[in-house]
Amino acid sequence: MSLLADVFTIVAVLAGLVFFIAGTAGLLRFPDTASRLHALTKADHLGLGLIVLGLLPRAGGMGGALRLLAIWGLVLVSSAAVGPMVARLTRGPEGRE
Amino acid sequence: MDWGLLPVLAVMLPVLAMVLALPLGARGAERMTLAVLPIGLALAVGIAVVVQRTGAPIWHQLGHWAPPLGIAFRADGLSAAMLVTTAMVVAATAIFARAEFGTPPGAAERRQAFAFWPLLLAIWAGINLLLVANDLFTLYVGLELLTFAAMPLVCLDGSRATLEAALRYLMFALLGSVLYLLGVALIYGATGTLDIVLLSQRVTGQPAVVLAIAVMTAGLLAKTALLPLHLWLPPAHAGAPAAGSAILSALVIKGSFILVLRLWFGVMAGQPMPGAAQILAGLGAAAILLGSVAALGQARLKLLVAYSTVAQIGYLFLMFPLLAAVPEASEVAARAWTGGVVQAVSHAFAKAAMFLAAGIMAARFGHDRIADIGGAGRAMPVTLLTFGLAGLSLMGVPPSGGFAAKWLLLSAAIGAGQWWWALVILGGGLLTGGYVYRVLAAGLRAGEKSTMAPAPLAWSRDGVALGLALISVVLGFLPLAAFGLLQVGRLDLAP
Amino acid sequence: MSATLFGLMGAALVGIGLFGMLVRTQVLLRILSFNLLGGGIFIVFGAVARRGAGAGFGGDPVPQAIILTGIVVAFAATTLAVALVLRLAANQDRS
Amino acid sequence: MIADLLLAAAILAVAVASILARRTFTAVALFIAYGLLLSLAWVRLSAIDVALTEAAIGAGLSGVLLLGAVRRLASRAEAPANPPPGAAMTVLIGIACACVAAALGAVILLLPEPAPSLAPQVAANLPTTGLGNPVTGVLMSFRALDTLLESAVVLLAVICVWSLTPDGGWGGAPGAAQPILGDGPLLLLARILPPLGIVVAVHILWVGKDAPGGKFQAAAILAAMWLLPWMAGLVAPPRIAARWLRLTVAVGPVVFIAIGLAGAVTEGAFLAYPPGWAMPLILVIEIVLTASIAVALALLVIGPPVPEP
């Protein structure tokens, strides 16, 4: 049982890391801000989601699991807010100093 | 009888008053400050009396936690003398400042009045904390209290020039603070304590401690404005309102200086650093000569007084090589120590008096160009007399506090076989005489009366300034035995 | 081991922050360098705390508490400096 | 070990990039990243309390403050700064700073082994406080004076920032007017986040007695939960002349000093807690102090009143 949980954690966290790496590569490689943002947010949401999922069996009780899910939710909300703001910043004149 | 609470109250009284000043507003803060002044003065005098009577420092362990886990307060002779000095100068400037920063009943709160009183209280709290705290990190908080309070005092009038001076001061002061903090980290890493008394026993010349003392000294010198780190001082001290300049020049720079003393002759007690001490005194000598020459060349009165501060700071550092050169318990060491501290005390009174007098003149004339203060001798003889008396003390003319300080340093220099510092002291005195004479001569010339404001802001302002100048002179009449207080609790004397 | 590594990193950060404070001329960047320098000093102190781990604690709690206090004081200093810079800029605008 | 090396390298790279950045906006963005990476380093140094504070104050509030300053300075011509040092001088300064860093590094390697530590003493005396978190024990009991004085320093900073109010602004609402957003992501965030943030802050304050957390971290989060609606234009800060605002900032230090003086009267030492009363008194101080520091931190970020041109 614990072996199964361990394998699940390792697989999920590794998969999450792959998405993070893909997102970072996108950030560095894509030509314009919009697609960079797209790559970054999408991959990071999925990556973080997988990592949270993988850590759930190790959370130690309901409270820990809820906190992990809350972290994921907060990251989703904040990046949903920040993404458009960064996009607007690059389009508007305020990107300059 | 346990007197341990006296130093605690001496610190917490101005802290509490500063905190309460915020909700009370300008008028309430002003009245509370005036009510608190006599209590604070009584506490300081009480500490001095107890230390003198018992011949031992006053101790207090906060929360009953003994160092190294807890924090201790320790008021020795040096603390006592400076506590009394601080309380008196703060009281004088507070009375002086009422004409400028007072809020009449029913009047709306003004920005300057709102800020001035808590800033004054914060400086008082910060200096008292620097004088009695025995823990290096608590002392850091005291340093920050001073820096935060001094910066807005510089730019209280909000003009561009004073804002720039304040920014320059803040940059120097913040750099000084973090360098000090770096030293705190290293000392804790090497010894596991921040208590100065414990450190004086545990320090054996560990490399971390030596480097720590070096960076801390550098940081504190930036705050004390020892040449060549003095660039921020003249514009800052000359730009502040007169009461602010008096506090900044008389007290604030002494706070960081006392901390240098605590590091060199507390933490490093029994670890003489003669080479480094010669460098410090060399900088001090350069400050005396260059600062005085710069003062001679100033066209504006407040800048002249500010450059005089740069010069007088130099004298404070002459005690370092003298103390490093002779056995701690010797007569010469006692003279050097006493001379340095008396210089700090008498300069505090004299310089506060001088800045207040300069402020009165500037307010009457509407400017402070030295060339155009003719007629001052006739229109405001008391003010000019104040300036002259304070000048006598700065020069070191007998009998005055400045004379006592310089004579003690001079005889200690000769006793320690370092006669070259004696030459610096004499040369500095002559140059000081030069710039004081310049102001007096200009003031005694006949001038046009029409350029002056008809009446002074308040007669009490002249009285306060004259009182400070008289104290700086009267210090010279004290019998040498009275200075025995300053020897109480010297950590470099501890067995 | 990680204490020494981060201690050395803190030492390097002190050098970097000091350099920034002395070389950059824009005041905002000087303030920023001051914060980098402060961060380095806190990390040096943190390495000292980590070395003192014991009695069931992962680090000596006394320096850790001091660092907490220090971070808040450094932040207050930063706000003062920033307020002063903004005030100066506003003054220049008007004149 | 490899992870630590990578982390340290990343922090150094971000720091160097930050001081060399051409645009102040870039420098501040890198500085925020620096703060976040630094809080990871704090975790690696087993200082979770510091990590939380660094993330909340060092990266969060400082970041907001500096970004705001960049924005307000952007519309203005840069102040005529001193000329930058010449190439030779820059190299010289660089060498000097490298020497400082090298000396510091050498001294760190020479620190005594085993390291001196107060951890055993803290562990031995912690039970008298009734607390489980040793850092809170140091902050609220063994070195309570530092915490008290620090809360006074934060209050003083508010007075100092307000003292920089330009002519004509005294008494008014602090801070520059924020753009009114009719709609948009920030507005959404400013509506959703504060209730959640307040719950988190209360939680962090409460667990602080036994686990990492406490008043500074909670106060920083609360301050952020005020700043967010302010930046979104949802709430206007109260006028600085408001008596209740000033009372809120002052009440924490006043209560702390009062309890300290009570200890001086009953126990004979300033800031001594009567036996058995340590924990409830500490809780009272922590709660009141959290409120005061939260308001003070927010006011420090918002800045002095700016009169309408």
Coordinates of C-alpha atoms in Angstrom, one line a residue, chain C residues 68, chain D residues 57 135-136 139-140 147-148 150-151 201 204-206 208 213-222 256 282 285-291 293-294 297:
Chain C
L68 CA 13.0 38.5 12.1
Chain D
I57 CA 7.9 41.4 3.8
V135 CA 11.5 31.8 18.0
T136 CA 8.3 33.2 19.5
L139 CA 10.8 37.3 20.6
M140 CA 8.2 37.5 23.4
T147 CA 10.4 43.3 19.9
L148 CA 8.9 46.1 22.0
E150 CA 11.0 47.4 17.2
S151 CA 7.3 48.0 17.3
A201 CA -3.4 35.6 8.8
I204 CA -0.6 32.1 11.1
L205 CA -0.9 34.3 14.2
W206 CA -2.5 31.5 16.2
G208 CA 2.8 31.0 15.9
G213 CA 4.3 31.8 12.3
G214 CA 3.4 34.7 14.5
K215 CA 2.6 38.4 14.6
F216 CA 5.1 39.7 12.0
Q217 CA 4.0 37.3 9.3
A218 CA 0.3 37.7 10.1
A219 CA 0.6 41.5 10.2
A220 CA 2.3 41.4 6.8
I221 CA -0.5 39.3 5.3
L222 CA -3.1 41.6 6.8
F256 CA 3.3 46.0 25.4
I282 CA 2.0 37.0 25.5
I285 CA 0.4 41.3 23.3
E286 CA 0.7 39.3 20.1
I287 CA -2.9 40.0 19.1
V288 CA -2.8 43.7 19.8
L289 CA 0.6 44.1 18.2
T290 CA -0.5 42.3 15.1
A291 CA -3.2 44.9 14.6
I293 CA 1.9 46.4 13.0
A294 CA -0.5 45.4 10.2
L297 CA 3.1 48.3 7.5

